Every structure is written in structure tokens, then in C-alpha cells.
PDB file of C-alpha atoms in Angstrom:
ATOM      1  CA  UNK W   1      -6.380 -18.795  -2.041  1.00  0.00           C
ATOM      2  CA  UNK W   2      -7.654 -17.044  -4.976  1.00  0.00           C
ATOM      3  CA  UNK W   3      -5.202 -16.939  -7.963  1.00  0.00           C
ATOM      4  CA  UNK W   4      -1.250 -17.321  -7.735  1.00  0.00           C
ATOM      5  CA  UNK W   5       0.485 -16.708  -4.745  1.00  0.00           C
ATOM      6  CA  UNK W   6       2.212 -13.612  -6.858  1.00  0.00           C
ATOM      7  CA  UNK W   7      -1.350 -11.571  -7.668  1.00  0.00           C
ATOM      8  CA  UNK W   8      -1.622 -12.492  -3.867  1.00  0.00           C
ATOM      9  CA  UNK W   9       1.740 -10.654  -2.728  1.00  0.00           C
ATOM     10  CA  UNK W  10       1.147  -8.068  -5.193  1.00  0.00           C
ATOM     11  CA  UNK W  11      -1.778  -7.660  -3.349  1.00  0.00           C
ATOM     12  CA  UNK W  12      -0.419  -7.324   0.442  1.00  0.00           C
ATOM     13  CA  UNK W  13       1.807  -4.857  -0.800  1.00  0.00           C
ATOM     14  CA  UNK W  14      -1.204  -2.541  -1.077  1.00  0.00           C
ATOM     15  CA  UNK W  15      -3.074  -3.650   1.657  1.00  0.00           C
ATOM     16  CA  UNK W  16       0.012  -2.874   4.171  1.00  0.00           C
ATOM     17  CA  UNK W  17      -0.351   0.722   3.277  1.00  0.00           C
ATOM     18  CA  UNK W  18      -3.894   0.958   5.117  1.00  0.00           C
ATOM     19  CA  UNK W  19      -7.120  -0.446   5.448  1.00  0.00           C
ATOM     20  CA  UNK W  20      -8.608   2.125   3.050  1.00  0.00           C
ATOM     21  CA  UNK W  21      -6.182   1.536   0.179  1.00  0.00           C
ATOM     22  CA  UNK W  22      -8.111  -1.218  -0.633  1.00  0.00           C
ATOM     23  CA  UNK W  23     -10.438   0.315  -3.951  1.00  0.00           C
ATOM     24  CA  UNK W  24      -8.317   2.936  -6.038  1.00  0.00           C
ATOM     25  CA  UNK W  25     -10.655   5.288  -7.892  1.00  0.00           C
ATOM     26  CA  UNK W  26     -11.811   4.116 -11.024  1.00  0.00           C
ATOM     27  CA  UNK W  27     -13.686   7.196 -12.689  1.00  0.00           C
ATOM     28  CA  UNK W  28     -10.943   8.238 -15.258  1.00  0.00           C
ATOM     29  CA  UNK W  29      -8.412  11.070 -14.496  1.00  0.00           C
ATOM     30  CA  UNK W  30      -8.928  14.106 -16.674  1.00  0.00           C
ATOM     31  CA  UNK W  31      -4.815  14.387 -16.613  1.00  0.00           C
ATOM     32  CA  UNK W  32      -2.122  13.131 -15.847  1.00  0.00           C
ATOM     33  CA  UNK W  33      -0.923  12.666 -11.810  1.00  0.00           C
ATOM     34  CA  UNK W  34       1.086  14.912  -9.902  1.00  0.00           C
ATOM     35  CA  UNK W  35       1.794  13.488  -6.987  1.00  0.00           C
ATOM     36  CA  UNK W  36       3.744  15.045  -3.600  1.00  0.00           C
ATOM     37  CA  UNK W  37       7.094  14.509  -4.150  1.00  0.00           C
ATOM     38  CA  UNK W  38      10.096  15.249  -1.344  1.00  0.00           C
ATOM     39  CA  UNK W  39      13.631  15.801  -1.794  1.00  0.00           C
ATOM     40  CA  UNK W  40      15.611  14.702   0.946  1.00  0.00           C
ATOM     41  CA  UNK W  41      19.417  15.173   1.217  1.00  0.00           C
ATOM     42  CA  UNK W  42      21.843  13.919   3.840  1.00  0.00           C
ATOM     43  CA  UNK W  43      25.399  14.604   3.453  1.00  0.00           C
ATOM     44  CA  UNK W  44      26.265  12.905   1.107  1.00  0.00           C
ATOM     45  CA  UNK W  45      23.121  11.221  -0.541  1.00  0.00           C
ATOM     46  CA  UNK W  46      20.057  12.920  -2.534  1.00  0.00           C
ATOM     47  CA  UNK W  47      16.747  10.788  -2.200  1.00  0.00           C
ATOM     48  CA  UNK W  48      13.759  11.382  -4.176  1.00  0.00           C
ATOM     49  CA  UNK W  49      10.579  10.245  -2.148  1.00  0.00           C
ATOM     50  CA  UNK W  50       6.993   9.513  -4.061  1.00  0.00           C
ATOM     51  CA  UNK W  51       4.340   8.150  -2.698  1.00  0.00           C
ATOM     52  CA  UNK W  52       2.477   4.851  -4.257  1.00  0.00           C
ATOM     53  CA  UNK W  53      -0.760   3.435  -5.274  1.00  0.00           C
ATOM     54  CA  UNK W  54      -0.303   0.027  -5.882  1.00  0.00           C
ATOM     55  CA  UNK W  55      -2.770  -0.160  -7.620  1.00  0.00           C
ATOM     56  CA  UNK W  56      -4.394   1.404 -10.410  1.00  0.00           C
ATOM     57  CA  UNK W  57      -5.143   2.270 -13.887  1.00  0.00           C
ATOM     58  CA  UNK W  58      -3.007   3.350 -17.344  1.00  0.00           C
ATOM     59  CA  UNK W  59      -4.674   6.862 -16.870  1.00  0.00           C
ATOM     60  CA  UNK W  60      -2.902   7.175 -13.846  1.00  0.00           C
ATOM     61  CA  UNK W  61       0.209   7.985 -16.076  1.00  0.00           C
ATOM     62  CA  UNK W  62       2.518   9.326 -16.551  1.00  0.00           C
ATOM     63  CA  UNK W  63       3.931  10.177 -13.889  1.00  0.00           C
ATOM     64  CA  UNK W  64       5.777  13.620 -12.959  1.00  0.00           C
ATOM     65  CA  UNK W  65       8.764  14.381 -14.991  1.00  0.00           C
ATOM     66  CA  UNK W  66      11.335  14.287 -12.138  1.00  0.00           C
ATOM     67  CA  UNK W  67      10.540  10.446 -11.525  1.00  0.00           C
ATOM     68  CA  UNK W  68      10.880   9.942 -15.039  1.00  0.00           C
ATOM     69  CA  UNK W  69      14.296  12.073 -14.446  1.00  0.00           C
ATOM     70  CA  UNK W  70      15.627   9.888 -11.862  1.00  0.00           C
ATOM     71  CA  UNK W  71      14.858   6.330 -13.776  1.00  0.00           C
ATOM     72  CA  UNK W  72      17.008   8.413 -16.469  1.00  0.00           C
ATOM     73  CA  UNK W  73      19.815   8.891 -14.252  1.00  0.00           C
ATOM     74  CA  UNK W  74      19.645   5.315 -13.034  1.00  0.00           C
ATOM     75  CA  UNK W  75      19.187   6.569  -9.546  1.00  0.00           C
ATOM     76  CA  UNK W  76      18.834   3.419  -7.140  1.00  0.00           C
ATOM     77  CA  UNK W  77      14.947   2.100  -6.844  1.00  0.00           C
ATOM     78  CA  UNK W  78      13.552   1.984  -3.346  1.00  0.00           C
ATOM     79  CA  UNK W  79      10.463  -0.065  -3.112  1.00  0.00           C
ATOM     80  CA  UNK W  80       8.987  -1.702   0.014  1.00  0.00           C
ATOM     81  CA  UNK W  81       9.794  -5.124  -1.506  1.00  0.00           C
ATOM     82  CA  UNK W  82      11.142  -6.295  -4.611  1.00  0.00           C
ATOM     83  CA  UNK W  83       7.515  -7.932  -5.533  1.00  0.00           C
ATOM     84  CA  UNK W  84       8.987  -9.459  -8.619  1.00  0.00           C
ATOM     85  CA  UNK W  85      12.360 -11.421  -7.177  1.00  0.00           C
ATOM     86  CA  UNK W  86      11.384 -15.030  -5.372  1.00  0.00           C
ATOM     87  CA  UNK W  87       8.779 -16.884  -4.278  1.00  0.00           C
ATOM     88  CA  UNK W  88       7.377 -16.557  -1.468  1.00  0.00           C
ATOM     89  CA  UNK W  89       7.497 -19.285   1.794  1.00  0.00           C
ATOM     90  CA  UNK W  90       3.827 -18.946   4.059  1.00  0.00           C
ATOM     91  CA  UNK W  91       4.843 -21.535   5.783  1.00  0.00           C
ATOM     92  CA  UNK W  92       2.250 -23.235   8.571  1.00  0.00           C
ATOM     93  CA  UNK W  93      -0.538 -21.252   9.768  1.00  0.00           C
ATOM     94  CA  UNK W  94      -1.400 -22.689  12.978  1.00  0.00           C
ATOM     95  CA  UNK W  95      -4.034 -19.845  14.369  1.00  0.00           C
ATOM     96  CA  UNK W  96      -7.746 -19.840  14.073  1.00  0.00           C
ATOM     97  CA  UNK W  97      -9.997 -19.771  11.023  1.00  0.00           C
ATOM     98  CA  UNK W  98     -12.420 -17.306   9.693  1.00  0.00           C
ATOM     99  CA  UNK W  99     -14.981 -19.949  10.755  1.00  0.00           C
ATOM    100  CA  UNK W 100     -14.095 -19.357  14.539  1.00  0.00           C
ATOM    101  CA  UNK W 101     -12.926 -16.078  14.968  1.00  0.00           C
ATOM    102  CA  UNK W 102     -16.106 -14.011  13.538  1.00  0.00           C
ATOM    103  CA  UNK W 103     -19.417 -13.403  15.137  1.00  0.00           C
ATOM    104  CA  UNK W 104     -22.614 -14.548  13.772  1.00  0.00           C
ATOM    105  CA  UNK W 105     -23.865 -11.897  12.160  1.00  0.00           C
ATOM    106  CA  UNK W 106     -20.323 -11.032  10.816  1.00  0.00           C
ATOM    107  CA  UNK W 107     -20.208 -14.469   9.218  1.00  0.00           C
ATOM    108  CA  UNK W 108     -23.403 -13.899   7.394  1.00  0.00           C
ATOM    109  CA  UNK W 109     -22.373 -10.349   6.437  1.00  0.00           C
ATOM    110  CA  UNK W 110     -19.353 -12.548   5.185  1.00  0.00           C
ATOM    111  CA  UNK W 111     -21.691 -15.027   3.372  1.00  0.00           C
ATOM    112  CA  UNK W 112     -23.221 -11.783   1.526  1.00  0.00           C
ATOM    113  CA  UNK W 113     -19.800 -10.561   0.107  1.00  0.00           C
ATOM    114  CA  UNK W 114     -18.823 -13.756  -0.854  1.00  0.00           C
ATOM    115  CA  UNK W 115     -21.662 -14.829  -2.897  1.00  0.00           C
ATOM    116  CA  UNK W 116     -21.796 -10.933  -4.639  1.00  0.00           C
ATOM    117  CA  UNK W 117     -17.822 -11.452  -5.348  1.00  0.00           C
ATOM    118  CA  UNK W 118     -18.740 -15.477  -6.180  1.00  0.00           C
ATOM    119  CA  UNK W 119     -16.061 -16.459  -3.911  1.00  0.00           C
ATOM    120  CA  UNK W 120     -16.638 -20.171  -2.326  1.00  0.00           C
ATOM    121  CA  UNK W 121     -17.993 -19.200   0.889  1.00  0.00           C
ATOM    122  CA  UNK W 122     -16.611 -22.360   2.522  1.00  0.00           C
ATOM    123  CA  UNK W 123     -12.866 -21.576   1.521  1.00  0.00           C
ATOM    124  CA  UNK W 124     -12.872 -18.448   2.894  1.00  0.00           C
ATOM    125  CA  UNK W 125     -14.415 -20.056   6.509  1.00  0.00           C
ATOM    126  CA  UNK W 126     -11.105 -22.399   6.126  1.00  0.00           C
ATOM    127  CA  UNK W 127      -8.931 -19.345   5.485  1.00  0.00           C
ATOM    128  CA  UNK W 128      -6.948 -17.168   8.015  1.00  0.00           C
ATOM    129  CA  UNK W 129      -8.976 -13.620   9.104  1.00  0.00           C
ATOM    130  CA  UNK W 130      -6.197 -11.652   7.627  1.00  0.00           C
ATOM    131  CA  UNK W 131      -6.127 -13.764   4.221  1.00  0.00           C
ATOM    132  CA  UNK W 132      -9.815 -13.312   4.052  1.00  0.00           C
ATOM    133  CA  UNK W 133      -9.802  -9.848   3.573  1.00  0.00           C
ATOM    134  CA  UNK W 134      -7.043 -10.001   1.707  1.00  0.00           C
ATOM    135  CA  UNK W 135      -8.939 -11.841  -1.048  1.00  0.00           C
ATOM    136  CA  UNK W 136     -11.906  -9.600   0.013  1.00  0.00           C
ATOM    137  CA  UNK W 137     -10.036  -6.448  -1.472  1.00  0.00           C
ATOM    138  CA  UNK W 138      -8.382  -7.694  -4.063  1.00  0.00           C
ATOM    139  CA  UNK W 139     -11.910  -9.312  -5.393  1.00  0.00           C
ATOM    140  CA  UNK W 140     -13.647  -6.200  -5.571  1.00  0.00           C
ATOM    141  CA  UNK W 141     -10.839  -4.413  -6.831  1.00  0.00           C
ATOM    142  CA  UNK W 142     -10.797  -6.795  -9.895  1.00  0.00           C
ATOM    143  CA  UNK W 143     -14.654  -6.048  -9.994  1.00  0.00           C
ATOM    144  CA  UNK W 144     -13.514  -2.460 -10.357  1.00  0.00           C
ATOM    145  CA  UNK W 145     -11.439  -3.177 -12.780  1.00  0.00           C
ATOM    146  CA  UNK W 146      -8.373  -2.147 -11.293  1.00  0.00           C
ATOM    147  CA  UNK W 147      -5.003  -3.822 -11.721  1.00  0.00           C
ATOM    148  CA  UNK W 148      -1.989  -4.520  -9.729  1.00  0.00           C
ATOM    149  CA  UNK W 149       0.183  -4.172 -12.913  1.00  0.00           C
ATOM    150  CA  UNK W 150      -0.446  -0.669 -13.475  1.00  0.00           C
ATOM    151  CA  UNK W 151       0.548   0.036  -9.481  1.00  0.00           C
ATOM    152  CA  UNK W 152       3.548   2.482  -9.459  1.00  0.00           C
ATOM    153  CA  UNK W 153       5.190   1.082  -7.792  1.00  0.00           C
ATOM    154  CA  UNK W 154       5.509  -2.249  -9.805  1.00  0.00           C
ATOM    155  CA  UNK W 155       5.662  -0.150 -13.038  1.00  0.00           C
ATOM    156  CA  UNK W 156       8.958   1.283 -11.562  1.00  0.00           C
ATOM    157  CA  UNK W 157      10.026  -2.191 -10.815  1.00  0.00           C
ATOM    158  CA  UNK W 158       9.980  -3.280 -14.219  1.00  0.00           C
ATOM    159  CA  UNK W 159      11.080  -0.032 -15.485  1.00  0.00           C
ATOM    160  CA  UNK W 160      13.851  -0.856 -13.199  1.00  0.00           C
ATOM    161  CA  UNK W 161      14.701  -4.375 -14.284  1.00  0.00           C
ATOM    162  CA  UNK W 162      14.804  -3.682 -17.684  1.00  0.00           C
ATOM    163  CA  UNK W 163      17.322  -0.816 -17.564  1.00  0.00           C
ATOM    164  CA  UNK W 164      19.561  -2.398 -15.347  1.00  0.00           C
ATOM    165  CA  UNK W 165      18.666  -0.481 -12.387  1.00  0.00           C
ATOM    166  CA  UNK W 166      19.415  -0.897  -8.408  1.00  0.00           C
ATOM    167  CA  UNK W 167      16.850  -1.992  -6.298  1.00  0.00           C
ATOM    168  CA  UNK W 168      17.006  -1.699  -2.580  1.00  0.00           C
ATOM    169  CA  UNK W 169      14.467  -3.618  -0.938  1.00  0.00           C
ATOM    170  CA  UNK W 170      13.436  -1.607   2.661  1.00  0.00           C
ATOM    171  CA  UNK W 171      11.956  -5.203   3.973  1.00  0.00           C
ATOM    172  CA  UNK W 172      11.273  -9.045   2.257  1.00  0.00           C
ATOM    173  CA  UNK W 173       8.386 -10.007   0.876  1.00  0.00           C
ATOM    174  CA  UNK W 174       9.115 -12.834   3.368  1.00  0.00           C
ATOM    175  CA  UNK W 175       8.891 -10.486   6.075  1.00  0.00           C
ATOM    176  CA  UNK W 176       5.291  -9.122   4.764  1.00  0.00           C
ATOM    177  CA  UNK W 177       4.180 -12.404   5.028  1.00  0.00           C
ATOM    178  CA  UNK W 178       5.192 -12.915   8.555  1.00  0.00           C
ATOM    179  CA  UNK W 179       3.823 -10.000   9.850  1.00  0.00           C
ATOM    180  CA  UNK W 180       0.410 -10.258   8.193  1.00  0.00           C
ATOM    181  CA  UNK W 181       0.695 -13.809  10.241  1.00  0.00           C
ATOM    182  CA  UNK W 182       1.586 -12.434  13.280  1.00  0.00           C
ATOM    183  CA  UNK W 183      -1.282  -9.526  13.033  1.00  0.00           C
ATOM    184  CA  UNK W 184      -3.119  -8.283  16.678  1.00  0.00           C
ATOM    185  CA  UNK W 185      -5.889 -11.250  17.041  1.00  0.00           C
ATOM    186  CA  UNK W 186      -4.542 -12.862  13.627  1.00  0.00           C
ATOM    187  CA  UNK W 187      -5.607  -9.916  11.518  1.00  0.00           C
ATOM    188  CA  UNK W 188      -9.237 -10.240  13.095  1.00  0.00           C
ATOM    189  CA  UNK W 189      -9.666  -6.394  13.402  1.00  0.00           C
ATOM    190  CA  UNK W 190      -8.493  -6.240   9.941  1.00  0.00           C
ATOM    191  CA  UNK W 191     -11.240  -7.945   8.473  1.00  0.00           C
ATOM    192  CA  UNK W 192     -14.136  -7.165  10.590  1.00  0.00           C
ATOM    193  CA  UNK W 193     -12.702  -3.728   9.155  1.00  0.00           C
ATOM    194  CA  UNK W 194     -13.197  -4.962   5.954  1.00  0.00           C
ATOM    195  CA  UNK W 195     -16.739  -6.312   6.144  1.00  0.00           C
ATOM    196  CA  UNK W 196     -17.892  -3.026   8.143  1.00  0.00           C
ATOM    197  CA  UNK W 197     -16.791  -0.751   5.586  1.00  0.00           C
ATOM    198  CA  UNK W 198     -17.434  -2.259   2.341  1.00  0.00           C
ATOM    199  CA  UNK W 199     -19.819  -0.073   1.116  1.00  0.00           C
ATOM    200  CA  UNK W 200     -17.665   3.105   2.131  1.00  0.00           C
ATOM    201  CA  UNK W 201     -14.952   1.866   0.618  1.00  0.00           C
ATOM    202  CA  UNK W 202     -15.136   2.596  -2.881  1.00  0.00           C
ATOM    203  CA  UNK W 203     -16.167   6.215  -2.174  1.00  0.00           C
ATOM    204  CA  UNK W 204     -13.281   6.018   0.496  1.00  0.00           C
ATOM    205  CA  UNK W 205     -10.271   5.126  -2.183  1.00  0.00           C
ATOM    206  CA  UNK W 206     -12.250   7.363  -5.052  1.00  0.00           C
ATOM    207  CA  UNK W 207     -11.342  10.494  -2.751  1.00  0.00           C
ATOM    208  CA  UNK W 208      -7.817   8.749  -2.066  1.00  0.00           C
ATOM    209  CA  UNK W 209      -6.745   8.582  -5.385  1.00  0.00           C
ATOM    210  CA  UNK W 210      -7.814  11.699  -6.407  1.00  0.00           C
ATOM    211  CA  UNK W 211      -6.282  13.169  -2.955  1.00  0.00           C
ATOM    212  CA  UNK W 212      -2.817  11.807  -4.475  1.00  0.00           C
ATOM    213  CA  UNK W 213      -3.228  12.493  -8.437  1.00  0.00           C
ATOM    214  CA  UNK W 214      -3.440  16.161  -7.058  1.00  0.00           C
ATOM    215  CA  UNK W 215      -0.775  15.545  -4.133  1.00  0.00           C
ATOM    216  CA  UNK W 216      -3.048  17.254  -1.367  1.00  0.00           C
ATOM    217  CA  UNK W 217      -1.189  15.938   1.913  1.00  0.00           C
ATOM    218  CA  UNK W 218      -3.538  17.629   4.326  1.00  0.00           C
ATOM    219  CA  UNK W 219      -6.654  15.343   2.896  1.00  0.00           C
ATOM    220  CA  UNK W 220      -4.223  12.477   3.514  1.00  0.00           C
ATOM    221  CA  UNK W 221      -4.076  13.480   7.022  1.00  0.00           C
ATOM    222  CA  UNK W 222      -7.295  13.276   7.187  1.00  0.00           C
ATOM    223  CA  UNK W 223      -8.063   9.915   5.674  1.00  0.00           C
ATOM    224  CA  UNK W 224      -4.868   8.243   7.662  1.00  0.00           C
ATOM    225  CA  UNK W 225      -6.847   9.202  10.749  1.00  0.00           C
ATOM    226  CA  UNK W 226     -10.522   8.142   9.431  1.00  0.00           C
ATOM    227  CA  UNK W 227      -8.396   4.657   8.325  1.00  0.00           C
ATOM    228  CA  UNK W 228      -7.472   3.741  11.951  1.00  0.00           C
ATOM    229  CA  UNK W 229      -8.356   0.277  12.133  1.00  0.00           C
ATOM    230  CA  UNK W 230      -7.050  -0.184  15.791  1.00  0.00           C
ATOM    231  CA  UNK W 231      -3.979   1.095  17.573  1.00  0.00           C
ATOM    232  CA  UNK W 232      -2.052  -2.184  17.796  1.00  0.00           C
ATOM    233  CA  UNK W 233      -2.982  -3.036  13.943  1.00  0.00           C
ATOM    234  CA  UNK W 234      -2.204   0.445  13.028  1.00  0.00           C
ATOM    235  CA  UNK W 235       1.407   0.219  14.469  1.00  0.00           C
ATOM    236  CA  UNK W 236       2.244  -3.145  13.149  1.00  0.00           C
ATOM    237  CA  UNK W 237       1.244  -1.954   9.338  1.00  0.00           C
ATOM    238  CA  UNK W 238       2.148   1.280   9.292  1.00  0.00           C
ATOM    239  CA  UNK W 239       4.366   3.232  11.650  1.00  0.00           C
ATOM    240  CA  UNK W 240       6.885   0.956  13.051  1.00  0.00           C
ATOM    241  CA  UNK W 241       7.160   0.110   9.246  1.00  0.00           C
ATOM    242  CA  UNK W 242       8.041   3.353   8.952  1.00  0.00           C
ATOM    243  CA  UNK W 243      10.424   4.077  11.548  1.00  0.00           C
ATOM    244  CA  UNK W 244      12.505   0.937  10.737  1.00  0.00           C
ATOM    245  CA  UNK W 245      12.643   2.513   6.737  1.00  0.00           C
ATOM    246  CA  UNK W 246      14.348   5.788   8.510  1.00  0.00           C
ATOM    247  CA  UNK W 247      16.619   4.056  10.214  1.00  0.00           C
ATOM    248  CA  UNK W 248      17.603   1.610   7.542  1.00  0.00           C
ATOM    249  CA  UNK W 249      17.874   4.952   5.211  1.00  0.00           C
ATOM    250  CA  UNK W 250      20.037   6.508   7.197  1.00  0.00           C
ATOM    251  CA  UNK W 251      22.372   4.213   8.674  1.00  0.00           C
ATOM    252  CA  UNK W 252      22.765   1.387   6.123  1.00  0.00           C
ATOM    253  CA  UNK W 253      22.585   3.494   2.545  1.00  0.00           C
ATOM    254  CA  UNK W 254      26.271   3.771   0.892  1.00  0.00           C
ATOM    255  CA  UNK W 255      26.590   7.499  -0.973  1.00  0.00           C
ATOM    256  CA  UNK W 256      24.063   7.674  -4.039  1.00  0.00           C
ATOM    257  CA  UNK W 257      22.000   8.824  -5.458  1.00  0.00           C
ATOM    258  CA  UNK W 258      18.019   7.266  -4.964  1.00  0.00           C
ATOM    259  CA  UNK W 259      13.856   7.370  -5.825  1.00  0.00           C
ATOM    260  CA  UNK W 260      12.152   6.347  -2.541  1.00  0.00           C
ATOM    261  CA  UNK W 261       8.845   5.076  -3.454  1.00  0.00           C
ATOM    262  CA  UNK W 262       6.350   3.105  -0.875  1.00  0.00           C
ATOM    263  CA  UNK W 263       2.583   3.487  -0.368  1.00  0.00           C
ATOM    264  CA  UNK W 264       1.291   7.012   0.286  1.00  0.00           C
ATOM    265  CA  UNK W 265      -0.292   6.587   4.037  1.00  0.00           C
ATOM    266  CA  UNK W 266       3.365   5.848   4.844  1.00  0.00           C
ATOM    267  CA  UNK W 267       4.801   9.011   3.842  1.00  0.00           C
ATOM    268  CA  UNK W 268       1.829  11.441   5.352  1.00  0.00           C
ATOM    269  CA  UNK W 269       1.913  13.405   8.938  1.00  0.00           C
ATOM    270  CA  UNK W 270       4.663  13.411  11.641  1.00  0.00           C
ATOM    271  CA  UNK W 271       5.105   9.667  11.637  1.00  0.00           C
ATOM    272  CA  UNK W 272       5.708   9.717   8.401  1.00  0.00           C
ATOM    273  CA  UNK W 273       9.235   9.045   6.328  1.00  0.00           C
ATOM    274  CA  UNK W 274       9.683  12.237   5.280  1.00  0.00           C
ATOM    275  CA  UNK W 275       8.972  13.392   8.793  1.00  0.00           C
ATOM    276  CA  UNK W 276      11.244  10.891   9.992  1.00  0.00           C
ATOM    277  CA  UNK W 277      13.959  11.555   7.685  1.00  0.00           C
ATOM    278  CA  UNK W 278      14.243  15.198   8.770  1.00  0.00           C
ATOM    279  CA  UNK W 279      14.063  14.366  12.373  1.00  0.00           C
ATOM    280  CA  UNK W 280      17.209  12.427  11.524  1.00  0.00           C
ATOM    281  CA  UNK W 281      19.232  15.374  10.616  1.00  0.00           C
ATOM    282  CA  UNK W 282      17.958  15.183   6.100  1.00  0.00           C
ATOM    283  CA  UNK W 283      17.079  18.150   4.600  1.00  0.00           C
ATOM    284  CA  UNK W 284      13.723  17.579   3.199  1.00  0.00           C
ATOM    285  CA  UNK W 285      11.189  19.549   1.476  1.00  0.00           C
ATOM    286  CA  UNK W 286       8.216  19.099  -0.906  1.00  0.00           C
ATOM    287  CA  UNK W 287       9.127  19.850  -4.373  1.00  0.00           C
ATOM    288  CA  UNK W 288       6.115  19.722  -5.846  1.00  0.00           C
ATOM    289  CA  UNK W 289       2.661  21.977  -5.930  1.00  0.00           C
ATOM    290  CA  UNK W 290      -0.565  20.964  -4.233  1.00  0.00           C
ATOM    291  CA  UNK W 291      -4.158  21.160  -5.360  1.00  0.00           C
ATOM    292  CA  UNK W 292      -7.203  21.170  -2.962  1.00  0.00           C
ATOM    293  CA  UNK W 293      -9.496  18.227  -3.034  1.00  0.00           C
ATOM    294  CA  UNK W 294     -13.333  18.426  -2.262  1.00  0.00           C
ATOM    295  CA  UNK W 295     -14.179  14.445  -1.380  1.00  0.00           C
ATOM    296  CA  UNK W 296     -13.028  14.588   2.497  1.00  0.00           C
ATOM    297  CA  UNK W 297     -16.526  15.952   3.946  1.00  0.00           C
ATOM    298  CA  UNK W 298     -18.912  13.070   2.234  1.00  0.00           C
ATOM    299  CA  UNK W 299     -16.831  10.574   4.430  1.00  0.00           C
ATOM    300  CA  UNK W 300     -15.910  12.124   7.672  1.00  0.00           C
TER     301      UNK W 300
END
């Protein structure tokens, strides 16, 4: 495993968004974000939803004055997983390694990357399939010179701490390790994925980024459906994610006052939170403007 297990779980958090959240855009941003943002009320709560990259760069910042608003009113952080409380348990892998679950020519493809990220080609052969492109991504995001530390949601985290702030975890970091375990075909899928698309990638998460500094939802509609990795895979990372989030939001969340903020591909289309939310009887709406992107067409 490349690094400390930490980098590593600050990594998954990104990666469970979707497959093509792995390279945020590096060019710099000629201002700063502005992001969709919801408001969703129940009866007796107001929530604040963002979207996250979880990765990223300080010219990403800062971020719209209503988040900066609700850290001031010490509303309660929502995060997928508090990615800075515990350590982490991975317990026994018992499944097959990259050695024996890849093809031929998918191993030498594998060989390639490896030796252009100077990874140790025969540790990533010992390695799970889902691990393996974990340290894929997170390689050539360091190439890119993008950092998990200036991810928003992790800024908000230690924005968080060091006021004093709640934070409501919506799963464990526990649980995102068992689930990357327990992965269709041991994440197989997931990294074939990987290896396939390399070289769209970058130009993938350049448009992404820029889709979500200017908050245009419809080009996120787009690239959730151009990130389908399979249906099973899809499911397991993203929308059964997102239906248990709804129904933890609105069954288990005391009166309060809260900023909602989990990767973007989860809060997009009609299996999305928001979408789910308002299904559930919350009032939601978008309370912020959109701009038009132009990157979709040079990767559909």
C-alpha cells in the first residue's frame, strides 16, 4: 500500500463518488467556485446541501458565502465519514489478487502505468483489484499535483474541529472499507475501468471540476451517465449510498440546524439526495445560479 493508511482513506472517500472523480482539474480557476447549493427544509430542520470534490487545489477557494455562513452559525457538519476520527481496521482480505483476476493484455497495460507512476509492479500483482486502482488514482493525482488536503470536504472537517463544531457521520470509514471489499467481482470492473480510461481521465475530471466550480447540474447528468462503470458497481458506490443518506436524514436527525456536504455525483439526477430528500416530503430547491459549461462534447 502506497503511503499511510490515512492518505489511503482520504483517498476512497473520493473514489466512492465515481469512477471519473479520480483527476480533479488542475489548470487554475480564474475565480473563485460557486458550486450548486440546495436548501432543504423538513418541519422542523433546515439543511444546507453542497456538493464535494475531495480533492483539489487552494484556487478552488473560497467557497460560496452561505457555506461560510453556516460554519458561522455552527450549523451541524454532514460529511460521508469523519475521515479524520480513528483508524481504520481492513481486516483479512481473503479474495483474489490483481495477479489472477486480470487478463493478459490488461496486466501489461497494468505493467505500463505502473512503471510511468514508478509504482513496484509486483506489489500491485499482490494487491486486491479494488486497492489497485485505488493507488492507481491517487498516483496520478499526486502527479497532477492535486491534494487530498485541499478537498472540501476535509477543509470543512477541520474547519469543523477547530470551532467546536458537530459532525454527523452518514456512514464509518469502517463501513467504506467493507464495501470496497465486498465490491461486484472484488472491485474487478473497477479497475479494468481504471486502466481503460486512463488517458480520458484527466480530460474527464478537467470538465468535472469546472462543471462544479460553475454548478452546471445538467453536465453532471451527463458525466454520471458517461461514468457508469457497471450496474451492480454503480449501485453499491453510489445510489444505495444514497438512498440509505435519505433515510438516515430523515428519520434519525434530532431538530437543527445542518451543511450536508458529500461528493457531487451523489447529489445529481433523480437518484440523487436532493431528489431523495424531496420525495420524502423536504422542501428543497437550488439556491444558487448556474453557468453553462462547454467540455461535455470532447468526451461523449
Amino acid at each position: 500500500m502506497l503511503g499511510t493508511l490515512t492518505t489511503m482513506i482520504i483517498w476512497i472517500k473520493r473514489l466512492l463518488t465515481s469512477a471519473l472523480l479520480a483527476f480533479p482539474f488542475v489548470s487554475p480557476l480564474s475565480a473563485a467556485s460557486s458550486p450548486t447549493l440546495w436548501l432543504a427544509n423538513s418541519e422542523s430542520s433546515t439543511f444546507l446541501l453542497m456538493g464535494s470534490v475531495h480533492v483539489g487545489r487552494p484556487d478552488m477557494y473560497p467557497l460560496p458565502q452561505e457555506i461560510h455562513d453556516a460554519m458561522a452559525r455552527k450549523y451541524s457538519l454532514v460529511v460521508e465519514a469523519d475521515i479524520l476520527s480513528g483508524i481504520v481496521d481492513q481486516g483479512r482480505y481473503t479474495g483474489p489478487k490483481t495477479s489472477q483476476a486480470l487478463s493478459a493484455q490488461q496486466l501489461e497495460s497494468l505493467r505500463e502505468l505502473a512503471s510511468s507512476l514508478q509504482i513496484p509492479f509486483p506489489m500491485l500483482l499482490r494487491s486486491p483489484p479494488w486497492q489497485v486502482a485505488l493507488q492507481l488514482q491517487f498516483m496520478q493525482a499526486m502527479k497532477m499535483g492535486l491534494m487530498p488536503q485541499w478537498g472540501v470536504d476535509l477543509t470543512l472537517l477541520k474547519q469543523a474541529q477547530k470551532k467546536n463544531i458537530p459532525i454527523i457521520e452518514l456512514e464509518s470509514v469502517d463501513y467504506q472499507m467493507q464495501l470496497l471489499k465486498s465490491l461486484p467481482d472484488h472491485g474487478v470492473p473497477l479497475l479494468v475501468n481504471t486502466i481503460d480510461e486512463w488517458h480520458l481521465a484527466e480530460k474527464a475530471m478537467a470538465c468535472i471540476v469546472e462543471a462544479w466550480s460553475a454548478g452546471d447540474l445538467s453536465a453532471f447528468d451527463e458525466l454520471l451517465a458517461a461514468s457508469s462503470i457497471d450496474k451492480a458497481t454503480d449501485d453499491a458506490l453510489i445510489f444505495q449510498r444514497n438512498r440509505n443518506w435519505a433515510e438516515k436524514i430523515a428519520t434519525e436527525f434530532p431538530a437543527g440546524d445542518y451543511l450536508v456536504v458529500v461528493g457531487m455525483m451523489h447529489m445529481v439526477g433523480p437518484k440523487g439526495l436532493p431528489a431523495l430528500l424531496e420525495k420524502r416530503g423536504f422542501s428543497v430547491r437550488e439556491i444558487s445560479a448556474q453557468q453553462k459549461v462547454d467540455c461535455i462534447d470532447a468526451l461523449l
